[in-house]
Structure formats: C-alpha cells, structure tokens
GROMACS .gro file of C-alpha atoms in nm:
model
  101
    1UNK     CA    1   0.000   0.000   0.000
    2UNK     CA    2   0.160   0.304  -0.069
    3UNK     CA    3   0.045   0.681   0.072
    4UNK     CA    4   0.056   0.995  -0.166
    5UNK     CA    5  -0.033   1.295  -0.077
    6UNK     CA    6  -0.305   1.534  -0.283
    7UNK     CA    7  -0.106   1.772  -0.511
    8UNK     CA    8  -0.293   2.084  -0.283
    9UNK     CA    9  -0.161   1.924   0.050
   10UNK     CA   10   0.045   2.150   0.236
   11UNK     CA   11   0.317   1.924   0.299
   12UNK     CA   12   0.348   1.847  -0.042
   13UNK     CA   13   0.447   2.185  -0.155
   14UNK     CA   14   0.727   2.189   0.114
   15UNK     CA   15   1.111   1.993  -0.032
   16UNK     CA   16   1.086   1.817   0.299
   17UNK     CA   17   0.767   1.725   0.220
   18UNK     CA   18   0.881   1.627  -0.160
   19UNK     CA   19   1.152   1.431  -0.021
   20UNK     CA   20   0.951   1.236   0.203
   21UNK     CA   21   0.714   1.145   0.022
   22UNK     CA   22   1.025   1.050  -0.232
   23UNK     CA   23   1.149   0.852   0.019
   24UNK     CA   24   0.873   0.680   0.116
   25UNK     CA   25   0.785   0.568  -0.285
   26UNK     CA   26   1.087   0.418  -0.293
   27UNK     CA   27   1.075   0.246   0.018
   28UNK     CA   28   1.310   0.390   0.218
   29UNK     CA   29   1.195   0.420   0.610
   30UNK     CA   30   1.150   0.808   0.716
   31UNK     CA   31   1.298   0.692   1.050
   32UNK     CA   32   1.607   0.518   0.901
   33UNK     CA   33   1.685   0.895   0.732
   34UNK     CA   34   1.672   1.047   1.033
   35UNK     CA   35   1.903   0.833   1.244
   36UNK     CA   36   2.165   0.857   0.959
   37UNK     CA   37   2.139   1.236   0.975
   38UNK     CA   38   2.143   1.248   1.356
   39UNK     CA   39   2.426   1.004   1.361
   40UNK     CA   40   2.652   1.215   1.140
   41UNK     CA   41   2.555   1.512   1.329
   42UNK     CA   42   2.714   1.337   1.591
   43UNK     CA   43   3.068   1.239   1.412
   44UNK     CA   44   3.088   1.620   1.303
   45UNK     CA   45   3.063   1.736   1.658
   46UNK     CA   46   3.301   1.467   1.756
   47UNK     CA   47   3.520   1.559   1.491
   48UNK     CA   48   3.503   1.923   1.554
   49UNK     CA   49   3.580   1.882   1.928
   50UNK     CA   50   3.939   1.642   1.822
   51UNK     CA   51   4.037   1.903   1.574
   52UNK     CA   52   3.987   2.176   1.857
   53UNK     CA   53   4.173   1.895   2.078
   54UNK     CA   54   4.433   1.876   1.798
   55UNK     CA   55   4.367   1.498   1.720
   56UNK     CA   56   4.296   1.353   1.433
   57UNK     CA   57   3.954   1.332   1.269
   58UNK     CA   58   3.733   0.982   1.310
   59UNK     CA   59   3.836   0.721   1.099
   60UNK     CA   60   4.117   0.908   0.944
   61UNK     CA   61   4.467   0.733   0.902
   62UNK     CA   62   4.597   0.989   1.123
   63UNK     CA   63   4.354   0.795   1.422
   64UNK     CA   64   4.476   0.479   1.288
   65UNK     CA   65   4.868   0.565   1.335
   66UNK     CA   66   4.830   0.707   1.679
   67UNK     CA   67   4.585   0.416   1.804
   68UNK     CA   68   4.904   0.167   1.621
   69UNK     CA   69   5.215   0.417   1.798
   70UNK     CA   70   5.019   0.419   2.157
   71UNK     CA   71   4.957   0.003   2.092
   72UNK     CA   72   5.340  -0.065   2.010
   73UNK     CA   73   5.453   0.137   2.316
   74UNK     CA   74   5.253  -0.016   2.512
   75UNK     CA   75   5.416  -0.364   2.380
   76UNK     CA   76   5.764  -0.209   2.394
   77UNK     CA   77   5.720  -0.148   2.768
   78UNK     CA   78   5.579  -0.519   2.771
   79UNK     CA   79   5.909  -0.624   2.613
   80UNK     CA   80   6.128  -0.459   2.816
   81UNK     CA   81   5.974  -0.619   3.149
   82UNK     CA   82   6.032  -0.967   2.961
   83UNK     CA   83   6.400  -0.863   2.934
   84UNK     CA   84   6.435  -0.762   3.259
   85UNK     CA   85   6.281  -1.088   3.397
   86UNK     CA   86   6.511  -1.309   3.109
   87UNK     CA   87   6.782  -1.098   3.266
   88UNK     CA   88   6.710  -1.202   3.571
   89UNK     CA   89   6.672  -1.530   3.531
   90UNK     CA   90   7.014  -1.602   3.375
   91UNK     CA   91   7.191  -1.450   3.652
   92UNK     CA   92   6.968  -1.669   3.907
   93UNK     CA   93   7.082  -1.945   3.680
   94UNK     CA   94   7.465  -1.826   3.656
   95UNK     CA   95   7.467  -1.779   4.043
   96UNK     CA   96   7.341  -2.168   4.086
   97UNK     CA   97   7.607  -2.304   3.866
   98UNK     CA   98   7.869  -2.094   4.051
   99UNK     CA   99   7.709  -2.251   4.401
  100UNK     CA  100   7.674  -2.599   4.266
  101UNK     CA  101   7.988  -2.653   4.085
   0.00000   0.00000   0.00000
C-alpha cells in the first residue's frame, strides 16, 4: 500500500515534504533517514571537538597511526619487562652453577 499525498496538500508543496514522500515511494523508512542524519551530526561534533583537541579526525589514518604508535609502546614497555625478567633469570641461573659446581 503506498500513501501519496493530494497535489494541494500543504506538505506536499514543502522539499521536505517532496523528499519524504520521495522517500517513502521508494521504500526507504523516514525513520532510518533520520538516524543517519542524527548520527553524522554526531561524528561532526566529535570531529570538531578532536580538531579543537588537535587529534585527528574519526576514521582518518591519522587515528589509525596514533591508536598503532600508543599500541606498540605499550608492547615495547611489555618487552622490556620480559628482558628484565630473562635478565634475571640467567643470573639466578649463573649464580646456581657458581654454588653448585
């Protein structure tokens, strides 16, 4: 079933009204449109508060890099503590043999 407005309706002479009624003849959910716009309302607030924060932009390879950079420091310091420990343990190890031989 589909709805169409009379050509005198007010709505009709409006190009919100044209595109709704667009929309809806082609079967595309009113509700769906406005979520989309709402949500991208959203991303260019959040994107206007990181540029004023000087960070990069959503989903922009400059986000990608520093999300990589802040993951492989985070590993680095990781490393390091492994090395420390492997340091460790050889000189545990060295110190036994020097005990027990």
């Amino acid at each position: 079933m589909t709805f169409v407005l009379p050509t005198n309706h007010p709505l009709r002479c409006t190009p919100q009204g044209n595109r709704s009624e667009n929309n809806v003849a082609n079967d595309i959910d009113p509700s769906d449109v406005r979520k989309e716009k709402k949500q991208t309302q959203q991303i260019d607030n959040e994107n206007q508060k990181r540029i004023e924060a000087g960070l990069p932009v959503v989903g922009s390879f400059g986000e990608v890099a520093l999300e990589f950079f802040e993951m492989m420091q985070t590993w680095a310091g990781y490393l390091d503590g492994l090395k420390v420990g492997a340091s460790n343990t050889v000189q545990k190890a060295k110190i036994n043999c020097v005990i027990h031989s």
